[in-house]
Coordinates of C-alpha atoms in Angstrom, one line a residue:
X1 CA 13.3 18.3 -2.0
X2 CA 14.5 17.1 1.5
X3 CA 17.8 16.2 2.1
X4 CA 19.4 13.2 3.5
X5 CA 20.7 14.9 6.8
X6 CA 16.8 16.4 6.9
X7 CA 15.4 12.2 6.0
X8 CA 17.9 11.0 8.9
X9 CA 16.7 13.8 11.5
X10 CA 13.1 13.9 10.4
X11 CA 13.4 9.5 10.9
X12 CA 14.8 10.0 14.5
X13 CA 12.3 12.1 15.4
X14 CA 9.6 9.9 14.4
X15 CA 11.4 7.1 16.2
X16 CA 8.2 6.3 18.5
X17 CA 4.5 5.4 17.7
X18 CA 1.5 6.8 17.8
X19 CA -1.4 4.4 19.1
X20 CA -2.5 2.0 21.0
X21 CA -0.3 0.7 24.4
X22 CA 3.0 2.1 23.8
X23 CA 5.4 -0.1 25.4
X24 CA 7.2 1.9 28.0
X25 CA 3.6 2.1 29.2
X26 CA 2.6 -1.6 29.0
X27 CA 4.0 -3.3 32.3
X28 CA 3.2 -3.3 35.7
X29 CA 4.6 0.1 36.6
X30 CA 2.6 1.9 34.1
X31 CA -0.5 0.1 35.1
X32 CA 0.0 0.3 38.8
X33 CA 0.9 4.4 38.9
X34 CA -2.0 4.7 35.5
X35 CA 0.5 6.9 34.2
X36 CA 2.3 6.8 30.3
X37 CA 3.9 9.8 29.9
X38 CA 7.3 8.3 28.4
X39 CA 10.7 10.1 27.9
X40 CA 11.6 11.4 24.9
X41 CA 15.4 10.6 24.2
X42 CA 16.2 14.4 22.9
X43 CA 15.9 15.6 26.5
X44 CA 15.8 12.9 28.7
X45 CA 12.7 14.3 30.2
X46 CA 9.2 13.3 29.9
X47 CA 7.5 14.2 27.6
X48 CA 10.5 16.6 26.0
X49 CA 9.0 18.8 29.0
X50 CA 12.6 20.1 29.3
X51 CA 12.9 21.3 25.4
X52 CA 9.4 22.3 26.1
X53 CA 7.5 20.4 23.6
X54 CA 5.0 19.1 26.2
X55 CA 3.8 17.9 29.7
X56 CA 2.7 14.9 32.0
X57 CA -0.6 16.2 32.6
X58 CA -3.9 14.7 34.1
X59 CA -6.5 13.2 31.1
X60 CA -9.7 15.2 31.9
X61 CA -12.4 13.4 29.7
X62 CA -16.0 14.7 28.5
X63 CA -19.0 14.2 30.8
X64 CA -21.4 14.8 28.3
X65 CA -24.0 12.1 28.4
X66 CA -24.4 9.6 26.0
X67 CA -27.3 8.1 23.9
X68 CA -29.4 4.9 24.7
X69 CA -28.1 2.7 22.8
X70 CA -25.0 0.9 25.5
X71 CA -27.2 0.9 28.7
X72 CA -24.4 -0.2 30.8
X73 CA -21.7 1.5 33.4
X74 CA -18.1 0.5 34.2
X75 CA -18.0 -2.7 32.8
X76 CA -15.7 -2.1 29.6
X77 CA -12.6 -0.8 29.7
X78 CA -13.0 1.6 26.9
X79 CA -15.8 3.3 28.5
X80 CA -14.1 6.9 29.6
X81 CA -11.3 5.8 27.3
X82 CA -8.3 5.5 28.2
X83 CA -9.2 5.5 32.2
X84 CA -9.6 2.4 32.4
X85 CA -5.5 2.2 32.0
X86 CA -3.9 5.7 32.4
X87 CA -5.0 8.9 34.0
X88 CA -1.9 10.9 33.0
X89 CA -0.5 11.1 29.7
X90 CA 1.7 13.7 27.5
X91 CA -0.1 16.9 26.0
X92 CA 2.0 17.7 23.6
X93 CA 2.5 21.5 23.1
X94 CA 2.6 23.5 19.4
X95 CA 3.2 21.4 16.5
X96 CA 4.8 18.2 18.7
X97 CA 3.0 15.4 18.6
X98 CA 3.2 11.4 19.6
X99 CA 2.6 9.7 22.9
X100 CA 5.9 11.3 24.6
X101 CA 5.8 14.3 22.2
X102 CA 9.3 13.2 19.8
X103 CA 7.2 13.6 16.8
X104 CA 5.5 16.0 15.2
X105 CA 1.8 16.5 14.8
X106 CA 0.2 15.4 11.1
X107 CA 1.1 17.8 8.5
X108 CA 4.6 18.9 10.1
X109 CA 7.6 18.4 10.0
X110 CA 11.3 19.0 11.4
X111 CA 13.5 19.1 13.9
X112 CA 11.1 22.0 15.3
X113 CA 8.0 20.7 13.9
X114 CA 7.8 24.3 12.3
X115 CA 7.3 22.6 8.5
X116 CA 4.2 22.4 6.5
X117 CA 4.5 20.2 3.8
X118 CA 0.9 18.7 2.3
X119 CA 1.5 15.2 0.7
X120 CA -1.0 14.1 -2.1
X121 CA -3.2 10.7 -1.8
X122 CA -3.3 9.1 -5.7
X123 CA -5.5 7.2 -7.3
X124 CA -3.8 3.3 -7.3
X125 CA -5.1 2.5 -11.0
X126 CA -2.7 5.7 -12.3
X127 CA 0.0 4.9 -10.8
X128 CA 2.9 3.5 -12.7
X129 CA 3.7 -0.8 -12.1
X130 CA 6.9 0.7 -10.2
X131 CA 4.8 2.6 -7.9
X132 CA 1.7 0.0 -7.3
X133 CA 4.7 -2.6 -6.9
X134 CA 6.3 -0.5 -4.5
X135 CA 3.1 -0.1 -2.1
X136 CA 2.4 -3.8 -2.1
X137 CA 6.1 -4.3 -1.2
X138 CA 5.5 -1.9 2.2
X139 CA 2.1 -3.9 2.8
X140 CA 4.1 -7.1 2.8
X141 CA 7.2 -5.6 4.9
X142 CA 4.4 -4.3 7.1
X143 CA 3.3 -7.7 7.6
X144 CA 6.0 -9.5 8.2
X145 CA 7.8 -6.7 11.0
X146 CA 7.4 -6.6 14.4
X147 CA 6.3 -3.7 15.4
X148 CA 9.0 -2.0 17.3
X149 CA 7.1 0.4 19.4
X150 CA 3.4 -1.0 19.8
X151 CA 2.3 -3.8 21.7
X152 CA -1.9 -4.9 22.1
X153 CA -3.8 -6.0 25.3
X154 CA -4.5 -9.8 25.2
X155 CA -6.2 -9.5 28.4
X156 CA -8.6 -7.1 30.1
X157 CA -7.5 -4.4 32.5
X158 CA -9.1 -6.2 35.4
X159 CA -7.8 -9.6 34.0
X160 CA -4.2 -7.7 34.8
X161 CA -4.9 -7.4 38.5
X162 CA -5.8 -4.9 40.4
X163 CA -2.0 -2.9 40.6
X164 CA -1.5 -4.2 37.3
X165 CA 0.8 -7.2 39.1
X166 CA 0.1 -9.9 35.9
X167 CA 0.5 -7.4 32.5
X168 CA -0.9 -9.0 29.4
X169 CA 0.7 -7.8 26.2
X170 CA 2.2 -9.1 23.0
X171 CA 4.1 -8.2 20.4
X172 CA 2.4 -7.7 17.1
X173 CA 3.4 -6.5 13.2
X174 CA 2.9 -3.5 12.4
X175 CA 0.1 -4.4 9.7
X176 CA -2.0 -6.3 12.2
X177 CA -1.5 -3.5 14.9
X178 CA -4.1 -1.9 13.3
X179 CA -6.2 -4.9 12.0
X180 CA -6.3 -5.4 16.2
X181 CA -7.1 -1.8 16.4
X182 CA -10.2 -1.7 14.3
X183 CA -11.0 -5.1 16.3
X184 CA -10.8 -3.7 19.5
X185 CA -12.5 -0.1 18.6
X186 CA -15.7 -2.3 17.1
X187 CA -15.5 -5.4 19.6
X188 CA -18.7 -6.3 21.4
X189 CA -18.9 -5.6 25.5
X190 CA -18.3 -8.4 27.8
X191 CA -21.1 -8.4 30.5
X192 CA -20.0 -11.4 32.5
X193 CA -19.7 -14.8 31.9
X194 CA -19.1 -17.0 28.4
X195 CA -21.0 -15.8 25.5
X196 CA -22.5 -12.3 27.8
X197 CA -22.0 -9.3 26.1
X198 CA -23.8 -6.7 24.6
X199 CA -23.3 -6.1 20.7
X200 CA -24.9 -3.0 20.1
X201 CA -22.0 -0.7 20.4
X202 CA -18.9 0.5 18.5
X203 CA -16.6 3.3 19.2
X204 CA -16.2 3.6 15.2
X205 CA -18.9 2.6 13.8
X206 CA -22.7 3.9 13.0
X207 CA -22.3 6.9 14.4
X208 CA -20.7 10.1 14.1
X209 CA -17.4 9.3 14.9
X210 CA -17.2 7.1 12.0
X211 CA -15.6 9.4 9.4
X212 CA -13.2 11.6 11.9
X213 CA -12.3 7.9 13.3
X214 CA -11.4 6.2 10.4
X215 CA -9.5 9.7 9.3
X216 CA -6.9 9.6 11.9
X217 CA -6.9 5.6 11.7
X218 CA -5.4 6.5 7.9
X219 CA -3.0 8.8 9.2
X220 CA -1.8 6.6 11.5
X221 CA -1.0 4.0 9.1
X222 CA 0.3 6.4 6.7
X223 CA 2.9 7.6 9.8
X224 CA 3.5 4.3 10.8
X225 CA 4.5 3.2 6.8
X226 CA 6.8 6.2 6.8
X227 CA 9.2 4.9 9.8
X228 CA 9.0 1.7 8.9
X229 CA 10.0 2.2 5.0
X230 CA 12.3 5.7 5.7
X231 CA 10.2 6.8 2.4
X232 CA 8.6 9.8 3.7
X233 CA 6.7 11.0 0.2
X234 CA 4.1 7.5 0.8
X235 CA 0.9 8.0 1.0
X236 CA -1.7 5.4 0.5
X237 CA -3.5 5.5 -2.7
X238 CA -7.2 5.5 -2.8
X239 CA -9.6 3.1 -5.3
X240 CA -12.6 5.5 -7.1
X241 CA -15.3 2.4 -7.1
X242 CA -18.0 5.3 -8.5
X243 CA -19.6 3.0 -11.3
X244 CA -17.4 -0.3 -11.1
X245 CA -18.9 -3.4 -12.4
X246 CA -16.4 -5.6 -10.8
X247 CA -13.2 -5.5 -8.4
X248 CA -10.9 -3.4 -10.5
X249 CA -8.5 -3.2 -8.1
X250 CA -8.4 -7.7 -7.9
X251 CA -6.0 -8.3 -10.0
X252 CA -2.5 -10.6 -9.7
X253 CA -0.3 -7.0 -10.8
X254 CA -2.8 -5.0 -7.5
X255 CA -4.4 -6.6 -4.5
X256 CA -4.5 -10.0 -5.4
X257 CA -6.9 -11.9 -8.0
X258 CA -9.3 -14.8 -7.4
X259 CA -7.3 -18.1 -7.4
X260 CA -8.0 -20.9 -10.1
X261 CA -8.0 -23.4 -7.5
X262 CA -10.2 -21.7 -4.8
X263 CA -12.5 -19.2 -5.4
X264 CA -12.8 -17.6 -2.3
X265 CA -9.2 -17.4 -1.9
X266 CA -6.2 -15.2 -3.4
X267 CA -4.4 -16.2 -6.6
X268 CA -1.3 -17.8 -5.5
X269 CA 0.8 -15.1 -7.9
X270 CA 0.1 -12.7 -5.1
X271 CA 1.9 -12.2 -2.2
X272 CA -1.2 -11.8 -0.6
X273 CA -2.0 -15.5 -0.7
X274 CA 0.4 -16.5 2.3
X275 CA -1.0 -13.9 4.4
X276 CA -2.6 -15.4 7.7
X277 CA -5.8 -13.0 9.4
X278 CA -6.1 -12.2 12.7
X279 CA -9.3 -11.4 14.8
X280 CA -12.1 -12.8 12.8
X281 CA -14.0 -14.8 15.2
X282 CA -15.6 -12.5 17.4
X283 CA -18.6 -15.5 18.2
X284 CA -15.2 -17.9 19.5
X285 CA -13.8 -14.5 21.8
X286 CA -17.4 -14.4 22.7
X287 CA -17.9 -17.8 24.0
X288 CA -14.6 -17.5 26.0
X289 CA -14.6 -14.1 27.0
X290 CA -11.3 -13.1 25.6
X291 CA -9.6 -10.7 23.9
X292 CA -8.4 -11.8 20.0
X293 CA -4.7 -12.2 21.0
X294 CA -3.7 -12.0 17.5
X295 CA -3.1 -15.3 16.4
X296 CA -3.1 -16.3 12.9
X297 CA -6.3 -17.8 11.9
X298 CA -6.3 -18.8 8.3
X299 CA -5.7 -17.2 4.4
X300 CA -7.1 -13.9 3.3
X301 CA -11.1 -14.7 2.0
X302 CA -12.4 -12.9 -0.7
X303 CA -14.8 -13.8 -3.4
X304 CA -15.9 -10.5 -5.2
X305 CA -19.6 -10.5 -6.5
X306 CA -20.7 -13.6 -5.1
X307 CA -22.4 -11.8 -2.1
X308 CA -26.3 -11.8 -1.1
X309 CA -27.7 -9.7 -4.3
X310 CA -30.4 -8.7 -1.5
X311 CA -28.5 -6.7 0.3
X312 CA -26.3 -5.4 -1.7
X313 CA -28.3 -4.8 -4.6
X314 CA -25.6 -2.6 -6.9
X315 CA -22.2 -0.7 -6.2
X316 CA -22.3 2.6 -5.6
X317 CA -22.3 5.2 -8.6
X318 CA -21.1 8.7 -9.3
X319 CA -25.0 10.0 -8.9
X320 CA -25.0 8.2 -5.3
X321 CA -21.9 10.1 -4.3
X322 CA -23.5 13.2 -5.5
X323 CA -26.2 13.0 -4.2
X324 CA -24.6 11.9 -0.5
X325 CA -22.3 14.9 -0.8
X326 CA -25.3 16.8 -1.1
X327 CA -26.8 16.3 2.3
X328 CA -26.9 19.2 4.4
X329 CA -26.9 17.6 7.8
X330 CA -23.7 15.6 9.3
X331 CA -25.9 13.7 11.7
X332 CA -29.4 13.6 12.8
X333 CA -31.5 11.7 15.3
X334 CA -31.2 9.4 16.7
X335 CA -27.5 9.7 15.8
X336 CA -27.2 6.2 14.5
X337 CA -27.7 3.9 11.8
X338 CA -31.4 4.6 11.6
X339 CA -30.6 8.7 11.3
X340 CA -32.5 9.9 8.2
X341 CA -31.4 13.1 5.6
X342 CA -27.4 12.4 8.1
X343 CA -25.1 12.8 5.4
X344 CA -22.7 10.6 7.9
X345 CA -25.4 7.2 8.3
X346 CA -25.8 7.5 4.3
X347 CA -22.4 7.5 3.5
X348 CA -21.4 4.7 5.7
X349 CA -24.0 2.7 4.2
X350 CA -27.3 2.1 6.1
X351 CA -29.6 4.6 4.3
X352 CA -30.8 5.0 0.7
X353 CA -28.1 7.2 -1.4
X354 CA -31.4 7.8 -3.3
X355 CA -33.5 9.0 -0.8
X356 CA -31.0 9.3 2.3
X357 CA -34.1 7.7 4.4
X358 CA -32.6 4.8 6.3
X359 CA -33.2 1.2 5.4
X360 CA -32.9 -2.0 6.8
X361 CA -32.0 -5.0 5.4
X362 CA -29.4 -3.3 2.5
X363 CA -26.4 -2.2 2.5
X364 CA -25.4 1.2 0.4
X365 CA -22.3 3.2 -0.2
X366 CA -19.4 2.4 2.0
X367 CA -21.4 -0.9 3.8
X368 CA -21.7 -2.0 0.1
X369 CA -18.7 -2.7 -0.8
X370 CA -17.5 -4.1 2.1
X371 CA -20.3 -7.1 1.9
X372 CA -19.5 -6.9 -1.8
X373 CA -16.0 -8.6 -1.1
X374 CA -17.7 -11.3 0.3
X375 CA -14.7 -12.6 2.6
X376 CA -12.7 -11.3 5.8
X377 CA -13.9 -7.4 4.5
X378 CA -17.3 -8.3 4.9
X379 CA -17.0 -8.9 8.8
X380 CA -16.8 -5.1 10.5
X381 CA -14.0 -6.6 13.4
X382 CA -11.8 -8.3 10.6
X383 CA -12.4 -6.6 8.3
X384 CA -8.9 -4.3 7.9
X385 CA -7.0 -7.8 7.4
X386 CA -7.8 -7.3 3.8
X387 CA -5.5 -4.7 2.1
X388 CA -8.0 -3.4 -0.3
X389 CA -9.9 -2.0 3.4
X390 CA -7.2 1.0 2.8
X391 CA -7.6 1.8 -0.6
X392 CA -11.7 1.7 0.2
X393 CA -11.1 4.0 3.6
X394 CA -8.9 6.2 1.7
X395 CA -11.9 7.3 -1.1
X396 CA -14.5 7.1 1.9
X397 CA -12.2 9.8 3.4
X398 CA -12.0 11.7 -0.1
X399 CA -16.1 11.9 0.2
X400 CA -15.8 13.2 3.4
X401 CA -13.6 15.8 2.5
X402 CA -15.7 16.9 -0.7
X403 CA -18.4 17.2 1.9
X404 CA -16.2 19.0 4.2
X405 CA -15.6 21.9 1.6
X406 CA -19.1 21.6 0.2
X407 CA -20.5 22.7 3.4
X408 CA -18.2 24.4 5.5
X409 CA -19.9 23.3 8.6
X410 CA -19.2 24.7 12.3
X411 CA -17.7 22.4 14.8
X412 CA -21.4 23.1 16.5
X413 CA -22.4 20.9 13.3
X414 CA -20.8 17.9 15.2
X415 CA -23.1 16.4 18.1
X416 CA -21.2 17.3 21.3
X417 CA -23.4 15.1 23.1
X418 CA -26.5 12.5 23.4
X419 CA -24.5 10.5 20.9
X420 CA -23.9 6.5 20.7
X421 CA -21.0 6.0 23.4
X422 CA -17.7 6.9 21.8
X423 CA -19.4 9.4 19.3
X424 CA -19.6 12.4 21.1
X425 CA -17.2 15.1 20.4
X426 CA -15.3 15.8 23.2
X427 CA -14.8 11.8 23.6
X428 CA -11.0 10.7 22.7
X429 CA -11.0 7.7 19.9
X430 CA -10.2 4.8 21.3
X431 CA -8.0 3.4 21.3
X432 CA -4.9 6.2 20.5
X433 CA -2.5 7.1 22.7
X434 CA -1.4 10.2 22.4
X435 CA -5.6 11.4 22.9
X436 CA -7.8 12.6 20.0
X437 CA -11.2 14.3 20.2
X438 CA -13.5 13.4 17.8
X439 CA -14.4 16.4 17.3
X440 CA -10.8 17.6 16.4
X441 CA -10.8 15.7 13.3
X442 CA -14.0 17.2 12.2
X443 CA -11.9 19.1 9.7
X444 CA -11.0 20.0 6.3
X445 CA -7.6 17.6 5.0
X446 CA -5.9 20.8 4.3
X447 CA -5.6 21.2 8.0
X448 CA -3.7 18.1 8.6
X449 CA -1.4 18.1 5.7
X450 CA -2.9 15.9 2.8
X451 CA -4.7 16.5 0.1
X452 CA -6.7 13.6 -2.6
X453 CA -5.5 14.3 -6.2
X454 CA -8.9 14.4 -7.9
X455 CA -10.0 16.7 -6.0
X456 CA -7.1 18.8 -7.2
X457 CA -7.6 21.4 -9.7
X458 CA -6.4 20.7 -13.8
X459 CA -2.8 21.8 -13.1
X460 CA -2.0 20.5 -9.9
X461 CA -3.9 17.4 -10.9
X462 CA -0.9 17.1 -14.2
X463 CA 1.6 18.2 -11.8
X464 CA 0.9 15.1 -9.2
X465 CA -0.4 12.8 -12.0
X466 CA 3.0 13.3 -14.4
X467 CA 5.5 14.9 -12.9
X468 CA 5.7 14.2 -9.2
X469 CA 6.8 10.5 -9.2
X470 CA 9.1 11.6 -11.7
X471 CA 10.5 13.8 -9.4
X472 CA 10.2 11.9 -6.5
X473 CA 12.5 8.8 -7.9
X474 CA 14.8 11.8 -9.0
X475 CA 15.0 12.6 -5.3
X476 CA 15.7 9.2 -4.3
X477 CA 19.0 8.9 -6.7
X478 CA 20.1 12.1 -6.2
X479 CA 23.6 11.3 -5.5
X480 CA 23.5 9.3 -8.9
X481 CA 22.3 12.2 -10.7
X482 CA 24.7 14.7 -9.3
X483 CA 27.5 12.4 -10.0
X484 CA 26.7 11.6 -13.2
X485 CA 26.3 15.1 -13.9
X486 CA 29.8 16.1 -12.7
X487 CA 31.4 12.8 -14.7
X488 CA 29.8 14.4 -17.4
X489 CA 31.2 18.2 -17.4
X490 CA 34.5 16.5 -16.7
X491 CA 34.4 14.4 -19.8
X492 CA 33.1 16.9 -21.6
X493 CA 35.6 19.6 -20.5
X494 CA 38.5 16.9 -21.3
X495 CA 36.9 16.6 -24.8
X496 CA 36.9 20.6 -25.3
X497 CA 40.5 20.6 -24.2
X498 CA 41.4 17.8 -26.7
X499 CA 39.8 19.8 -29.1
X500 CA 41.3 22.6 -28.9
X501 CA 44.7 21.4 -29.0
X502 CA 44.0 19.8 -32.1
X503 CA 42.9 22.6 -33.7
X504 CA 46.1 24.1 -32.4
X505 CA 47.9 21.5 -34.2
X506 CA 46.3 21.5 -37.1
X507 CA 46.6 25.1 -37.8
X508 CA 50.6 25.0 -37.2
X509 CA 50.5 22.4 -39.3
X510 CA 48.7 24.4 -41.9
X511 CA 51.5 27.3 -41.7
X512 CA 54.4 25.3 -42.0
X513 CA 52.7 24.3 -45.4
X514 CA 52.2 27.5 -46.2
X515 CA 55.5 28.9 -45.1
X516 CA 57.5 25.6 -46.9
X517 CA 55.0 27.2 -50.8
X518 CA 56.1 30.7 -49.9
X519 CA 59.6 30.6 -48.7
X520 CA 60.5 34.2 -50.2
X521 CA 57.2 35.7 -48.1
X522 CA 57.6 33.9 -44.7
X523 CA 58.4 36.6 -42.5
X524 CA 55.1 38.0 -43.1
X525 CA 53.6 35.3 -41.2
X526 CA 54.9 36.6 -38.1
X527 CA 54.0 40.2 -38.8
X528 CA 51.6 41.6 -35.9
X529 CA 48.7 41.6 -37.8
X530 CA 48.9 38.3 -38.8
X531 CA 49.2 37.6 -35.5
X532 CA 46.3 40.0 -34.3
X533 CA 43.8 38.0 -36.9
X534 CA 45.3 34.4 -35.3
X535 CA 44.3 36.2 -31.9
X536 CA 40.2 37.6 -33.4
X537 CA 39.9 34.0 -35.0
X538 CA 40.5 32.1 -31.8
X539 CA 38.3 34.5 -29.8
X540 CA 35.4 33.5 -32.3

């Protein structure tokens, strides 16, 4: 149990953020010098270099060729990510992690970042009202907070000049931060001119990148959730879809259920209703050749089950998942979403969870139930607007891991190159700052300090189901408890004492009735053993 002087450290410490354009980085000076190696306030220094938690160093980034599939050569400014913006960032030394090294890397914690400590992802549908409430309530803060550390690109780099004379960044909540985020990773490639581009790639998607990607996306979240909230036990909860029938999760008390009035939007008793999305017309950006610049673009859509029953034909079941988990290879050729017997393409959802021979024209597995929500999750680029996106990630991730332990693969199991640009493993995700290999996060969970709670044995399982959030909301009024406690020896010590003299009373009472019978034989009453009996019944 951490204490409140170890919450209030632990909170400074993670005082900075994690991803995309860090705003001591995002102005002119940062683009002109292509250097974001901010100071971290313990030292003064950059990068905490002077406490030596890491270093301003030069970004070296993975020649290894890439596959066929993105033709093209300098024209998109997350080709070589992040050159296109920085050449020098911090490398964070040890357990120190963040883009100026003041945090600690995922699974640590402390003013040393010399803590393990493994926090436990639940299922949402066994959690308590308190508890689902409570994780809606961060969504919505989330949501309605600017983020105080992040800011997003509206602009390209070259739209910014050439010494970065006319920056282009905005301010942005810390929910849509990462709705932009999994915009821009999936975005299609401007070639020139309105409505150019070329929409066969995705740094995140349909390729191998796809599970570590959206791994570190989670943890980001998670992190972010933590400072925002100061409730550093959150995790985000996971939905187990194996054999659903329906949106279980689409409810008024959960993520929202269908409104009476609209079908296609959210019931108007959930606070999801008011919510405006961001990023969902990638043919407008298209047309214009722009950036989403996060303005709000309308409700939430969703309209569970009324999707095209030919390509999704059925939600996934329990067999499917087996089956998946059962694939031997991560990835085959050609390393995207037409890879047969690649536990990775079948998983995301373009081959047969059956067969694991790709298909085309269906959806399986995690593409499922995306199209299955039939609203902004259906769209890859807008498709995080919707909150049920985490609690779907989160159990995509849980599969992933199962696989993870099933297999035990070498890193050599990942493809190091010849890969859809972005997917190779030396290639850093974009778009985080501080940098992440793919090929890093091809790794068990236990590694990076979480763990899914069905995939816990019996007893841990009953520990995290029952008695953790009963000792977690104990931790969070422990001051109560403690001084309810002490209230309560003092009363009942003042009780005891009042008893005692009573008795006290009581018995001198009792001899002076005695003594006023027995007149003749009073002395006796003060004889010494008399008194010696008093003395043996009182130490009873």
């Amino acid at each position: 149990m951490r204490s409140p002087y170890e919450s209030v450290i632990l909170l400074l410490l993670t005082g900075t953020c994690l991803c995309q354009f860090p705003r001591p980085c995002a102005n002119s000076e940062g683009l002109r010098t292509k250097e974001c190696c901010p100071v971290w306030d313990g030292d003064g220094s950059a990068c905490g270099a002077l406490s030596g938690r890491g270093f301003c160093t030069e970004v070296e980034v993975s020649n290894e060729p890439h596959g066929p599939q993105y033709p093209h050569s300098g024209i998109d400014d997350r080709e070589r990510w992040p050159l296109a913006f920085f050449n020098r960032t911090c490398r964070c030394a040890g357990n120190y992690g963040g883009f100026n090294c003041g945090e600690c890397r995922f699974g640590y914690w402390g003013s040393n970042c010399a803590e393990y400590r493994e926090s436990v992802r639940r299922n949402i549908l066994t959690m308590s009202a308190a508890e689902q409430q409570k994780f809606i309530s961060y969504l919505n803060l989330a949501k309605n907070t600017v983020s105080r550390d992040y800011v997003i690109s509206t602009a390209t780099r070259a739209e910014m000049g050439e010494n970065g004379e006319n920056p282009m960044f905005s301010d942005i909540n810390t929910y849509d931060l990462f709705v932009w985020m999994h915009y821009y990773v999936s975005r299609d490639a401007f070639l020139g001119g309105p409505g150019n581009v070329w929409r066969d790639i995705d740094f995140a998607h349909e390729s191998a990148a796809f599970l570590p990607w959206h791994r570190v996306y989670l943890l980001h979240w998670e992190n972010e959730i933590r400072k925002l909230t100061g409730d550093f036990n959150f995790t985000i909860p996971y939905w187990d879809w194996r054999n659903a029938q329906s949106c279980d999760v689409c409810t008024d008390a959960l993520m929202g259920g269908r409104s009476p009035l609209n079908p296609n939007l959210i019931s108007p008793a959930s606070v999801f209703a008011s919510w405006k999305v961001i990023c969902t017309q990638p043919e407008e950006y298209n047309s214009r050749e722009a950036l989403c610049n996060a303005t709000g673009e309308g409700p939430l859509l969703r309209n569970p089950g009324n999707h095209d029953p030919n390509r999704v034909t059925r939600l996934p079941t329990t067999g499917d998942v087996d089956f998946v988990v059962g694939l031997t290879e991560y990835e085959t050729q050609p390393m995207d979403r037409f890879s047969n017997m690649s536990f990775r393409n079948a998983l995301e959802g373009f081959a047969n969870p059956e067969t694991g021979m790709a298909m085309a024209g269906q959806s399986t597995m995690h593409n499922a139930l995306h199209l299955f929500m039939n609203g902004s999750m259906s769209s890859v680029q807008g498709s995080a607007n919707d909150p049920i996106f985490l609690l779907h990630h989160a159990f995509i991730d849980s599969i992933f891991e199962r696989w993870l332990r099933t297999h035990q693969p070498l890193r050599t199991s990942y493809p190091r190159a010849n890969a859809p640009i972005g997917h190779n493993d030396g290639y850093y995700m974009v778009p985080f700052l501080p940098l992440y290999r793919n090929g890093d996060y091809f790794l068990s969970n236990k590694a990076l300090g979480f763990e899914y709670a069905y995939l816990l044995d019996p007893g841990q399982r009953f520990v995290q189901e029952f008695l953790t959030p009963y000792l977690q909301q104990a931790q969070q009024i422990w001051q109560w408890l403690l001084g309810a406690g002490i209230l309560g020896a003092l009363i009942a010590a003042i009780i005891a004492a009042l008893l005692v003299v009573a008795r006290r009373k009581w018995k001198r009472n009792q001899r002076r009735k005695r003594a006023s019978s027995y007149g003749e034989r009073q002395p006796l009453l003060h004889s010494s053993s008399e008194e010696g009996s008093s003395s043996y019944q009182t130490t009873l």
